[in-house]
């Protein structure tokens, strides 16, 4: 009887716990100096879950692909991922690209 109660309490505790949230910062990307600044911002973030950076363009785009960074966050324990755009302009076409990457739309302009 005590073991059954303990198992029930453990099940309730596990289902009530907060999932581990990963943070994926998405930046346009640029030269190594700009990308280093973005990486510095990411390293200064103080959250309980893992943080990663993805670049859509520039020198870091091929080594910091969105899908690879998302996989890395999951491997590091993230059960959910919050995507944070870090763009200089709110009028960037990259917002539409980001909507595509997170599954909010299933089409992407050929230019992107």
PDB file of N, CA and C in Angstrom:
ATOM      1  N   UNK A   1       0.826  -1.191   0.000  1.00  0.00           N
ATOM      2  CA  UNK A   1       0.000   0.000   0.000  1.00  0.00           C
ATOM      3  C   UNK A   1       0.871   1.256   0.000  1.00  0.00           C
ATOM      4  N   UNK A   2       1.910   1.285   0.814  1.00  0.00           N
ATOM      5  CA  UNK A   2       2.792   2.448   0.873  1.00  0.00           C
ATOM      6  C   UNK A   2       3.512   2.629  -0.460  1.00  0.00           C
ATOM      7  N   UNK A   3       3.952   1.539  -1.082  1.00  0.00           N
ATOM      8  CA  UNK A   3       4.619   1.640  -2.380  1.00  0.00           C
ATOM      9  C   UNK A   3       3.681   2.200  -3.441  1.00  0.00           C
ATOM     10  N   UNK A   4       2.415   1.792  -3.401  1.00  0.00           N
ATOM     11  CA  UNK A   4       1.443   2.307  -4.355  1.00  0.00           C
ATOM     12  C   UNK A   4       1.246   3.808  -4.164  1.00  0.00           C
ATOM     13  N   UNK A   5       1.165   4.260  -2.923  1.00  0.00           N
ATOM     14  CA  UNK A   5       1.024   5.691  -2.646  1.00  0.00           C
ATOM     15  C   UNK A   5       2.260   6.452  -3.114  1.00  0.00           C
ATOM     16  N   UNK A   6       3.433   5.890  -2.878  1.00  0.00           N
ATOM     17  CA  UNK A   6       4.682   6.517  -3.306  1.00  0.00           C
ATOM     18  C   UNK A   6       4.747   6.616  -4.825  1.00  0.00           C
ATOM     19  N   UNK A   7       4.342   5.547  -5.516  1.00  0.00           N
ATOM     20  CA  UNK A   7       4.333   5.555  -6.978  1.00  0.00           C
ATOM     21  C   UNK A   7       3.354   6.605  -7.499  1.00  0.00           C
ATOM     22  N   UNK A   8       2.205   6.743  -6.853  1.00  0.00           N
ATOM     23  CA  UNK A   8       1.214   7.738  -7.257  1.00  0.00           C
ATOM     24  C   UNK A   8       1.767   9.143  -7.054  1.00  0.00           C
ATOM     25  N   UNK A   9       2.400   9.386  -5.914  1.00  0.00           N
ATOM     26  CA  UNK A   9       3.000  10.699  -5.653  1.00  0.00           C
ATOM     27  C   UNK A   9       4.096  11.018  -6.657  1.00  0.00           C
ATOM     28  N   UNK A  10       4.911  10.045  -6.995  1.00  0.00           N
ATOM     29  CA  UNK A  10       5.981  10.249  -7.965  1.00  0.00           C
ATOM     30  C   UNK A  10       5.408  10.581  -9.332  1.00  0.00           C
ATOM     31  N   UNK A  11       4.354   9.905  -9.737  1.00  0.00           N
ATOM     32  CA  UNK A  11       3.705  10.181 -11.019  1.00  0.00           C
ATOM     33  C   UNK A  11       3.147  11.600 -11.042  1.00  0.00           C
ATOM     34  N   UNK A  12       2.495  12.013  -9.970  1.00  0.00           N
ATOM     35  CA  UNK A  12       1.950  13.373  -9.889  1.00  0.00           C
ATOM     36  C   UNK A  12       3.082  14.384  -9.934  1.00  0.00           C
ATOM     37  N   UNK A  13       4.166  14.136  -9.210  1.00  0.00           N
ATOM     38  CA  UNK A  13       5.309  15.048  -9.201  1.00  0.00           C
ATOM     39  C   UNK A  13       5.908  15.175 -10.598  1.00  0.00           C
ATOM     40  N   UNK A  14       6.096  14.055 -11.288  1.00  0.00           N
ATOM     41  CA  UNK A  14       6.696  14.095 -12.611  1.00  0.00           C
ATOM     42  C   UNK A  14       5.813  14.827 -13.609  1.00  0.00           C
ATOM     43  N   UNK A  15       4.504  14.645 -13.529  1.00  0.00           N
ATOM     44  CA  UNK A  15       3.626  15.318 -14.482  1.00  0.00           C
ATOM     45  C   UNK A  15       3.468  16.795 -14.160  1.00  0.00           C
ATOM     46  N   UNK A  16       3.734  17.194 -12.919  1.00  0.00           N
ATOM     47  CA  UNK A  16       3.577  18.592 -12.514  1.00  0.00           C
ATOM     48  C   UNK A  16       4.864  19.397 -12.677  1.00  0.00           C
ATOM     49  N   UNK A  17       5.967  18.745 -12.929  1.00  0.00           N
ATOM     50  CA  UNK A  17       7.224  19.481 -13.020  1.00  0.00           C
ATOM     51  C   UNK A  17       7.265  20.344 -14.271  1.00  0.00           C
ATOM     52  N   UNK A  18       7.997  21.407 -14.193  1.00  0.00           N
ATOM     53  CA  UNK A  18       8.135  22.323 -15.313  1.00  0.00           C
ATOM     54  C   UNK A  18       9.094  21.728 -16.341  1.00  0.00           C
ATOM     55  N   UNK A  19       8.700  21.731 -17.616  1.00  0.00           N
ATOM     56  CA  UNK A  19       9.612  21.187 -18.635  1.00  0.00           C
ATOM     57  C   UNK A  19      10.853  22.066 -18.777  1.00  0.00           C
ATOM     58  N   UNK A  20      11.922  21.465 -19.245  1.00  0.00           N
ATOM     59  CA  UNK A  20      13.155  22.213 -19.489  1.00  0.00           C
ATOM     60  C   UNK A  20      12.978  22.992 -20.792  1.00  0.00           C
ATOM     61  N   UNK A  21      13.149  24.307 -20.692  1.00  0.00           N
ATOM     62  CA  UNK A  21      12.952  25.190 -21.842  1.00  0.00           C
ATOM     63  C   UNK A  21      14.311  25.583 -22.413  1.00  0.00           C
ATOM     64  N   UNK A  22      14.508  25.318 -23.683  1.00  0.00           N
ATOM     65  CA  UNK A  22      15.708  25.774 -24.384  1.00  0.00           C
ATOM     66  C   UNK A  22      15.414  27.096 -25.073  1.00  0.00           C
ATOM     67  N   UNK A  23      16.423  27.903 -25.252  1.00  0.00           N
ATOM     68  CA  UNK A  23      16.271  29.191 -25.929  1.00  0.00           C
ATOM     69  C   UNK A  23      17.139  29.193 -27.169  1.00  0.00           C
ATOM     70  N   UNK A  24      16.511  29.437 -28.329  1.00  0.00           N
ATOM     71  CA  UNK A  24      17.224  29.480 -29.595  1.00  0.00           C
ATOM     72  C   UNK A  24      17.177  30.919 -30.101  1.00  0.00           C
ATOM     73  N   UNK A  25      18.310  31.598 -30.027  1.00  0.00           N
ATOM     74  CA  UNK A  25      18.422  32.968 -30.511  1.00  0.00           C
ATOM     75  C   UNK A  25      18.753  32.915 -31.997  1.00  0.00           C
ATOM     76  N   UNK A  26      17.931  33.579 -32.807  1.00  0.00           N
ATOM     77  CA  UNK A  26      18.124  33.579 -34.255  1.00  0.00           C
ATOM     78  C   UNK A  26      18.517  34.982 -34.693  1.00  0.00           C
ATOM     79  N   UNK A  27      19.690  35.101 -35.310  1.00  0.00           N
ATOM     80  CA  UNK A  27      20.179  36.387 -35.810  1.00  0.00           C
ATOM     81  C   UNK A  27      20.424  36.294 -37.307  1.00  0.00           C
ATOM     82  N   UNK A  28      20.435  37.441 -37.949  1.00  0.00           N
ATOM     83  CA  UNK A  28      20.698  37.501 -39.386  1.00  0.00           C
ATOM     84  C   UNK A  28      22.061  36.905 -39.684  1.00  0.00           C
ATOM     85  N   UNK A  29      23.061  37.294 -38.931  1.00  0.00           N
ATOM     86  CA  UNK A  29      24.434  36.852 -39.168  1.00  0.00           C
ATOM     87  C   UNK A  29      25.193  37.881 -39.978  1.00  0.00           C
ATOM     88  N   UNK A  30      26.487  37.873 -39.825  1.00  0.00           N
ATOM     89  CA  UNK A  30      27.330  38.827 -40.532  1.00  0.00           C
ATOM     90  C   UNK A  30      28.772  38.379 -40.488  1.00  0.00           C
ATOM     91  N   UNK A  31      29.664  39.341 -40.304  1.00  0.00           N
ATOM     92  CA  UNK A  31      31.080  38.972 -40.221  1.00  0.00           C
ATOM     93  C   UNK A  31      31.394  38.399 -38.844  1.00  0.00           C
ATOM     94  N   UNK A  32      32.620  37.987 -38.654  1.00  0.00           N
ATOM     95  CA  UNK A  32      32.982  37.312 -37.401  1.00  0.00           C
ATOM     96  C   UNK A  32      32.810  38.221 -36.185  1.00  0.00           C
ATOM     97  N   UNK A  33      33.023  39.513 -36.354  1.00  0.00           N
ATOM     98  CA  UNK A  33      32.855  40.446 -35.239  1.00  0.00           C
ATOM     99  C   UNK A  33      31.390  40.532 -34.807  1.00  0.00           C
ATOM    100  N   UNK A  34      30.504  40.652 -35.787  1.00  0.00           N
ATOM    101  CA  UNK A  34      29.073  40.713 -35.474  1.00  0.00           C
ATOM    102  C   UNK A  34      28.616  39.417 -34.823  1.00  0.00           C
ATOM    103  N   UNK A  35      28.999  38.294 -35.401  1.00  0.00           N
ATOM    104  CA  UNK A  35      28.586  37.001 -34.861  1.00  0.00           C
ATOM    105  C   UNK A  35      29.122  36.791 -33.448  1.00  0.00           C
ATOM    106  N   UNK A  36      30.343  37.274 -33.179  1.00  0.00           N
ATOM    107  CA  UNK A  36      30.904  37.171 -31.830  1.00  0.00           C
ATOM    108  C   UNK A  36      30.074  37.987 -30.837  1.00  0.00           C
ATOM    109  N   UNK A  37      29.566  39.123 -31.290  1.00  0.00           N
ATOM    110  CA  UNK A  37      28.710  39.940 -30.419  1.00  0.00           C
ATOM    111  C   UNK A  37      27.414  39.195 -30.082  1.00  0.00           C
ATOM    112  N   UNK A  38      26.839  38.541 -31.067  1.00  0.00           N
ATOM    113  CA  UNK A  38      25.618  37.765 -30.834  1.00  0.00           C
ATOM    114  C   UNK A  38      25.916  36.610 -29.880  1.00  0.00           C
ATOM    115  N   UNK A  39      27.025  35.914 -30.094  1.00  0.00           N
ATOM    116  CA  UNK A  39      27.409  34.824 -29.193  1.00  0.00           C
ATOM    117  C   UNK A  39      27.608  35.334 -27.766  1.00  0.00           C
ATOM    118  N   UNK A  40      28.172  36.527 -27.626  1.00  0.00           N
ATOM    119  CA  UNK A  40      28.384  37.125 -26.312  1.00  0.00           C
ATOM    120  C   UNK A  40      27.052  37.390 -25.609  1.00  0.00           C
ATOM    121  N   UNK A  41      26.084  37.894 -26.359  1.00  0.00           N
ATOM    122  CA  UNK A  41      24.746  38.106 -25.794  1.00  0.00           C
ATOM    123  C   UNK A  41      24.171  36.774 -25.320  1.00  0.00           C
ATOM    124  N   UNK A  42      24.292  35.745 -26.140  1.00  0.00           N
ATOM    125  CA  UNK A  42      23.749  34.429 -25.781  1.00  0.00           C
ATOM    126  C   UNK A  42      24.407  33.882 -24.514  1.00  0.00           C
ATOM    127  N   UNK A  43      25.708  34.087 -24.386  1.00  0.00           N
ATOM    128  CA  UNK A  43      26.415  33.588 -23.200  1.00  0.00           C
ATOM    129  C   UNK A  43      26.025  34.344 -21.937  1.00  0.00           C
ATOM    130  N   UNK A  44      25.524  35.561 -22.094  1.00  0.00           N
ATOM    131  CA  UNK A  44      25.142  36.349 -20.918  1.00  0.00           C
ATOM    132  C   UNK A  44      23.727  36.026 -20.439  1.00  0.00           C
ATOM    133  N   UNK A  45      22.967  35.262 -21.223  1.00  0.00           N
ATOM    134  CA  UNK A  45      21.611  34.897 -20.842  1.00  0.00           C
ATOM    135  C   UNK A  45      21.661  33.955 -19.644  1.00  0.00           C
ATOM    136  N   UNK A  46      20.874  34.267 -18.629  1.00  0.00           N
ATOM    137  CA  UNK A  46      20.848  33.454 -17.412  1.00  0.00           C
ATOM    138  C   UNK A  46      19.490  32.788 -17.263  1.00  0.00           C
ATOM    139  N   UNK A  47      19.389  31.602 -17.812  1.00  0.00           N
ATOM    140  CA  UNK A  47      18.173  30.814 -17.737  1.00  0.00           C
ATOM    141  C   UNK A  47      18.525  29.422 -17.225  1.00  0.00           C
ATOM    142  N   UNK A  48      17.529  28.663 -16.864  1.00  0.00           N
ATOM    143  CA  UNK A  48      17.809  27.312 -16.353  1.00  0.00           C
ATOM    144  C   UNK A  48      18.043  26.300 -17.465  1.00  0.00           C
ATOM    145  N   UNK A  49      17.537  26.574 -18.676  1.00  0.00           N
ATOM    146  CA  UNK A  49      17.704  25.652 -19.792  1.00  0.00           C
ATOM    147  C   UNK A  49      18.844  26.059 -20.702  1.00  0.00           C
ATOM    148  N   UNK A  50      19.169  25.208 -21.664  1.00  0.00           N
ATOM    149  CA  UNK A  50      20.266  25.497 -22.589  1.00  0.00           C
ATOM    150  C   UNK A  50      19.912  26.622 -23.563  1.00  0.00           C
ATOM    151  N   UNK A  51      20.941  27.310 -24.047  1.00  0.00           N
ATOM    152  CA  UNK A  51      20.781  28.420 -24.988  1.00  0.00           C
ATOM    153  C   UNK A  51      21.665  28.149 -26.202  1.00  0.00           C
ATOM    154  N   UNK A  52      21.149  28.432 -27.396  1.00  0.00           N
ATOM    155  CA  UNK A  52      21.917  28.261 -28.624  1.00  0.00           C
ATOM    156  C   UNK A  52      21.667  29.416 -29.569  1.00  0.00           C
ATOM    157  N   UNK A  53      22.553  29.566 -30.552  1.00  0.00           N
ATOM    158  CA  UNK A  53      22.459  30.651 -31.534  1.00  0.00           C
ATOM    159  C   UNK A  53      22.446  30.069 -32.939  1.00  0.00           C
ATOM    160  N   UNK A  54      21.542  30.604 -33.760  1.00  0.00           N
ATOM    161  CA  UNK A  54      21.478  30.245 -35.169  1.00  0.00           C
ATOM    162  C   UNK A  54      21.642  31.517 -35.994  1.00  0.00           C
ATOM    163  N   UNK A  55      22.413  31.411 -37.085  1.00  0.00           N
ATOM    164  CA  UNK A  55      22.569  32.530 -38.017  1.00  0.00           C
ATOM    165  C   UNK A  55      21.919  32.151 -39.335  1.00  0.00           C
ATOM    166  N   UNK A  56      21.127  33.066 -39.887  1.00  0.00           N
ATOM    167  CA  UNK A  56      20.445  32.793 -41.146  1.00  0.00           C
ATOM    168  C   UNK A  56      21.311  33.106 -42.357  1.00  0.00           C
ATOM    169  N   UNK A  57      22.269  34.013 -42.204  1.00  0.00           N
ATOM    170  CA  UNK A  57      23.115  34.445 -43.317  1.00  0.00           C
ATOM    171  C   UNK A  57      24.547  34.635 -42.796  1.00  0.00           C
ATOM    172  N   UNK A  58      25.435  34.970 -43.710  1.00  0.00           N
ATOM    173  CA  UNK A  58      26.799  35.322 -43.327  1.00  0.00           C
ATOM    174  C   UNK A  58      27.673  34.128 -42.998  1.00  0.00           C
ATOM    175  N   UNK A  59      28.806  34.429 -42.378  1.00  0.00           N
ATOM    176  CA  UNK A  59      29.834  33.417 -42.119  1.00  0.00           C
ATOM    177  C   UNK A  59      29.373  32.263 -41.237  1.00  0.00           C
ATOM    178  N   UNK A  60      28.479  32.519 -40.300  1.00  0.00           N
ATOM    179  CA  UNK A  60      28.070  31.464 -39.375  1.00  0.00           C
ATOM    180  C   UNK A  60      26.892  30.638 -39.825  1.00  0.00           C
ATOM    181  N   UNK A  61      26.293  30.988 -40.967  1.00  0.00           N
ATOM    182  CA  UNK A  61      25.055  30.310 -41.392  1.00  0.00           C
ATOM    183  C   UNK A  61      25.236  28.809 -41.592  1.00  0.00           C
ATOM    184  N   UNK A  62      26.345  28.398 -42.157  1.00  0.00           N
ATOM    185  CA  UNK A  62      26.523  26.968 -42.440  1.00  0.00           C
ATOM    186  C   UNK A  62      26.890  26.158 -41.196  1.00  0.00           C
ATOM    187  N   UNK A  63      27.449  26.809 -40.185  1.00  0.00           N
ATOM    188  CA  UNK A  63      27.850  26.097 -38.969  1.00  0.00           C
ATOM    189  C   UNK A  63      26.876  26.294 -37.816  1.00  0.00           C
ATOM    190  N   UNK A  64      25.895  27.169 -37.981  1.00  0.00           N
ATOM    191  CA  UNK A  64      24.904  27.443 -36.929  1.00  0.00           C
ATOM    192  C   UNK A  64      23.497  27.374 -37.521  1.00  0.00           C
ATOM    193  N   UNK A  65      23.227  26.291 -38.256  1.00  0.00           N
ATOM    194  CA  UNK A  65      21.925  26.150 -38.901  1.00  0.00           C
ATOM    195  C   UNK A  65      20.826  25.964 -37.843  1.00  0.00           C
ATOM    196  N   UNK A  66      19.670  26.527 -38.125  1.00  0.00           N
ATOM    197  CA  UNK A  66      18.540  26.501 -37.191  1.00  0.00           C
ATOM    198  C   UNK A  66      18.252  25.080 -36.711  1.00  0.00           C
ATOM    199  N   UNK A  67      18.084  24.154 -37.651  1.00  0.00           N
ATOM    200  CA  UNK A  67      17.708  22.788 -37.286  1.00  0.00           C
ATOM    201  C   UNK A  67      18.794  22.090 -36.470  1.00  0.00           C
ATOM    202  N   UNK A  68      20.051  22.399 -36.745  1.00  0.00           N
ATOM    203  CA  UNK A  68      21.140  21.784 -35.984  1.00  0.00           C
ATOM    204  C   UNK A  68      21.184  22.326 -34.553  1.00  0.00           C
ATOM    205  N   UNK A  69      20.962  23.618 -34.408  1.00  0.00           N
ATOM    206  CA  UNK A  69      20.957  24.223 -33.075  1.00  0.00           C
ATOM    207  C   UNK A  69      19.768  23.697 -32.277  1.00  0.00           C
ATOM    208  N   UNK A  70      18.601  23.560 -32.916  1.00  0.00           N
ATOM    209  CA  UNK A  70      17.427  23.003 -32.234  1.00  0.00           C
ATOM    210  C   UNK A  70      17.714  21.575 -31.754  1.00  0.00           C
ATOM    211  N   UNK A  71      18.344  20.768 -32.600  1.00  0.00           N
ATOM    212  CA  UNK A  71      18.713  19.397 -32.203  1.00  0.00           C
ATOM    213  C   UNK A  71      19.690  19.412 -31.026  1.00  0.00           C
ATOM    214  N   UNK A  72      20.639  20.321 -31.069  1.00  0.00           N
ATOM    215  CA  UNK A  72      21.619  20.437 -29.996  1.00  0.00           C
ATOM    216  C   UNK A  72      20.945  20.794 -28.669  1.00  0.00           C
ATOM    217  N   UNK A  73      19.990  21.705 -28.717  1.00  0.00           N
ATOM    218  CA  UNK A  73      19.256  22.071 -27.498  1.00  0.00           C
ATOM    219  C   UNK A  73      18.506  20.869 -26.948  1.00  0.00           C
ATOM    220  N   UNK A  74      17.888  20.086 -27.823  1.00  0.00           N
ATOM    221  CA  UNK A  74      17.171  18.886 -27.385  1.00  0.00           C
ATOM    222  C   UNK A  74      18.134  17.873 -26.770  1.00  0.00           C
ATOM    223  N   UNK A  75      19.292  17.691 -27.394  1.00  0.00           N
ATOM    224  CA  UNK A  75      20.303  16.765 -26.831  1.00  0.00           C
ATOM    225  C   UNK A  75      20.783  17.238 -25.463  1.00  0.00           C
ATOM    226  N   UNK A  76      20.766  18.562 -25.263  1.00  0.00           N
ATOM    227  CA  UNK A  76      21.204  19.130 -23.981  1.00  0.00           C
ATOM    228  C   UNK A  76      20.064  19.213 -22.968  1.00  0.00           C
ATOM    229  N   UNK A  77      18.946  18.560 -23.275  1.00  0.00           N
ATOM    230  CA  UNK A  77      17.870  18.419 -22.296  1.00  0.00           C
ATOM    231  C   UNK A  77      16.625  19.246 -22.531  1.00  0.00           C
ATOM    232  N   UNK A  78      16.609  20.120 -23.531  1.00  0.00           N
ATOM    233  CA  UNK A  78      15.423  20.946 -23.772  1.00  0.00           C
ATOM    234  C   UNK A  78      14.249  20.083 -24.215  1.00  0.00           C
ATOM    235  N   UNK A  79      13.124  20.270 -23.552  1.00  0.00           N
ATOM    236  CA  UNK A  79      11.897  19.570 -23.923  1.00  0.00           C
ATOM    237  C   UNK A  79      10.999  20.477 -24.764  1.00  0.00           C
ATOM    238  N   UNK A  80      11.190  21.760 -24.628  1.00  0.00           N
ATOM    239  CA  UNK A  80      10.508  22.775 -25.434  1.00  0.00           C
ATOM    240  C   UNK A  80      11.540  23.825 -25.794  1.00  0.00           C
ATOM    241  N   UNK A  81      11.303  24.526 -26.895  1.00  0.00           N
ATOM    242  CA  UNK A  81      12.257  25.548 -27.339  1.00  0.00           C
ATOM    243  C   UNK A  81      11.517  26.848 -27.611  1.00  0.00           C
ATOM    244  N   UNK A  82      12.041  27.925 -27.048  1.00  0.00           N
ATOM    245  CA  UNK A  82      11.540  29.265 -27.320  1.00  0.00           C
ATOM    246  C   UNK A  82      12.496  29.898 -28.327  1.00  0.00           C
ATOM    247  N   UNK A  83      11.951  30.415 -29.424  1.00  0.00           N
ATOM    248  CA  UNK A  83      12.764  31.043 -30.466  1.00  0.00           C
ATOM    249  C   UNK A  83      12.715  32.554 -30.267  1.00  0.00           C
ATOM    250  N   UNK A  84      13.901  33.162 -30.157  1.00  0.00           N
ATOM    251  CA  UNK A  84      14.011  34.599 -29.936  1.00  0.00           C
ATOM    252  C   UNK A  84      14.712  35.234 -31.134  1.00  0.00           C
ATOM    253  N   UNK A  85      13.974  36.004 -31.959  1.00  0.00           N
ATOM    254  CA  UNK A  85      14.623  36.688 -33.078  1.00  0.00           C
ATOM    255  C   UNK A  85      15.473  37.850 -32.574  1.00  0.00           C
ATOM    256  N   UNK A  86      16.665  37.964 -33.098  1.00  0.00           N
ATOM    257  CA  UNK A  86      17.563  39.069 -32.756  1.00  0.00           C
ATOM    258  C   UNK A  86      17.959  39.752 -34.061  1.00  0.00           C
ATOM    259  N   UNK A  87      17.004  40.487 -34.616  1.00  0.00           N
ATOM    260  CA  UNK A  87      17.199  41.186 -35.882  1.00  0.00           C
ATOM    261  C   UNK A  87      17.270  42.687 -35.618  1.00  0.00           C
ATOM    262  N   UNK A  88      18.051  43.389 -36.415  1.00  0.00           N
ATOM    263  CA  UNK A  88      18.192  44.834 -36.274  1.00  0.00           C
ATOM    264  C   UNK A  88      16.909  45.539 -36.706  1.00  0.00           C
ATOM    265  N   UNK A  89      16.228  45.020 -37.731  1.00  0.00           N
ATOM    266  CA  UNK A  89      15.038  45.659 -38.280  1.00  0.00           C
ATOM    267  C   UNK A  89      13.833  44.738 -38.165  1.00  0.00           C
ATOM    268  N   UNK A  90      12.709  45.297 -37.797  1.00  0.00           N
ATOM    269  CA  UNK A  90      11.489  44.500 -37.731  1.00  0.00           C
ATOM    270  C   UNK A  90      10.855  44.334 -39.110  1.00  0.00           C
ATOM    271  N   UNK A  91      11.456  44.922 -40.132  1.00  0.00           N
ATOM    272  CA  UNK A  91      10.928  44.836 -41.493  1.00  0.00           C
ATOM    273  C   UNK A  91      11.701  43.822 -42.344  1.00  0.00           C
ATOM    274  N   UNK A  92      12.485  42.990 -41.708  1.00  0.00           N
ATOM    275  CA  UNK A  92      13.296  42.006 -42.416  1.00  0.00           C
ATOM    276  C   UNK A  92      12.434  40.888 -42.995  1.00  0.00           C
ATOM    277  N   UNK A  93      12.772  40.446 -44.186  1.00  0.00           N
ATOM    278  CA  UNK A  93      12.125  39.278 -44.778  1.00  0.00           C
ATOM    279  C   UNK A  93      12.453  38.002 -44.027  1.00  0.00           C
ATOM    280  N   UNK A  94      13.421  38.078 -43.140  1.00  0.00           N
ATOM    281  CA  UNK A  94      13.818  36.888 -42.382  1.00  0.00           C
ATOM    282  C   UNK A  94      12.763  36.469 -41.370  1.00  0.00           C
ATOM    283  N   UNK A  95      11.850  37.365 -41.018  1.00  0.00           N
ATOM    284  CA  UNK A  95      10.763  36.954 -40.136  1.00  0.00           C
ATOM    285  C   UNK A  95       9.917  35.873 -40.798  1.00  0.00           C
ATOM    286  N   UNK A  96       9.694  36.007 -42.101  1.00  0.00           N
ATOM    287  CA  UNK A  96       8.931  34.991 -42.828  1.00  0.00           C
ATOM    288  C   UNK A  96       9.722  33.675 -42.878  1.00  0.00           C
ATOM    289  N   UNK A  97      11.023  33.771 -43.034  1.00  0.00           N
ATOM    290  CA  UNK A  97      11.885  32.585 -43.011  1.00  0.00           C
ATOM    291  C   UNK A  97      11.799  31.908 -41.640  1.00  0.00           C
ATOM    292  N   UNK A  98      11.804  32.697 -40.605  1.00  0.00           N
ATOM    293  CA  UNK A  98      11.713  32.167 -39.249  1.00  0.00           C
ATOM    294  C   UNK A  98      10.353  31.495 -39.017  1.00  0.00           C
ATOM    295  N   UNK A  99       9.288  32.102 -39.509  1.00  0.00           N
ATOM    296  CA  UNK A  99       7.958  31.480 -39.400  1.00  0.00           C
ATOM    297  C   UNK A  99       7.956  30.114 -40.093  1.00  0.00           C
ATOM    298  N   UNK A 100       8.648  30.006 -41.204  1.00  0.00           N
ATOM    299  CA  UNK A 100       8.754  28.733 -41.920  1.00  0.00           C
ATOM    300  C   UNK A 100       9.536  27.711 -41.083  1.00  0.00           C
ATOM    301  N   UNK A 101      10.647  28.144 -40.511  1.00  0.00           N
ATOM    302  CA  UNK A 101      11.499  27.231 -39.738  1.00  0.00           C
ATOM    303  C   UNK A 101      10.801  26.679 -38.496  1.00  0.00           C
ATOM    304  N   UNK A 102       9.926  27.479 -37.887  1.00  0.00           N
ATOM    305  CA  UNK A 102       9.236  27.003 -36.681  1.00  0.00           C
ATOM    306  C   UNK A 102       7.907  26.346 -36.993  1.00  0.00           C
ATOM    307  N   UNK A 103       7.562  26.241 -38.286  1.00  0.00           N
ATOM    308  CA  UNK A 103       6.372  25.509 -38.672  1.00  0.00           C
ATOM    309  C   UNK A 103       5.075  26.314 -38.668  1.00  0.00           C
ATOM    310  N   UNK A 104       5.152  27.629 -38.629  1.00  0.00           N
ATOM    311  CA  UNK A 104       3.941  28.448 -38.666  1.00  0.00           C
ATOM    312  C   UNK A 104       3.400  28.613 -40.075  1.00  0.00           C
ATOM    313  N   UNK A 105       4.225  28.359 -41.065  1.00  0.00           N
ATOM    314  CA  UNK A 105       3.784  28.393 -42.462  1.00  0.00           C
ATOM    315  C   UNK A 105       4.508  27.272 -43.198  1.00  0.00           C
ATOM    316  N   UNK A 106       3.885  26.747 -44.224  1.00  0.00           N
ATOM    317  CA  UNK A 106       4.542  25.641 -44.931  1.00  0.00           C
ATOM    318  C   UNK A 106       5.040  26.029 -46.307  1.00  0.00           C
ATOM    319  N   UNK A 107       5.064  27.324 -46.587  1.00  0.00           N
ATOM    320  CA  UNK A 107       5.653  27.793 -47.844  1.00  0.00           C
ATOM    321  C   UNK A 107       6.667  28.887 -47.547  1.00  0.00           C
ATOM    322  N   UNK A 108       7.633  28.986 -48.406  1.00  0.00           N
ATOM    323  CA  UNK A 108       8.689  29.975 -48.234  1.00  0.00           C
ATOM    324  C   UNK A 108       8.962  30.615 -49.581  1.00  0.00           C
ATOM    325  N   UNK A 109       9.025  31.916 -49.594  1.00  0.00           N
ATOM    326  CA  UNK A 109       9.328  32.681 -50.812  1.00  0.00           C
ATOM    327  C   UNK A 109      10.629  32.160 -51.413  1.00  0.00           C
ATOM    328  N   UNK A 110      10.698  32.024 -52.720  1.00  0.00           N
ATOM    329  CA  UNK A 110      11.875  31.508 -53.404  1.00  0.00           C
ATOM    330  C   UNK A 110      13.116  32.355 -53.102  1.00  0.00           C
ATOM    331  N   UNK A 111      12.915  33.624 -52.791  1.00  0.00           N
ATOM    332  CA  UNK A 111      14.031  34.515 -52.473  1.00  0.00           C
ATOM    333  C   UNK A 111      14.707  34.143 -51.149  1.00  0.00           C
ATOM    334  N   UNK A 112      13.953  33.565 -50.246  1.00  0.00           N
ATOM    335  CA  UNK A 112      14.493  33.198 -48.944  1.00  0.00           C
ATOM    336  C   UNK A 112      15.161  31.843 -49.048  1.00  0.00           C
TER     337      UNK A 112
END
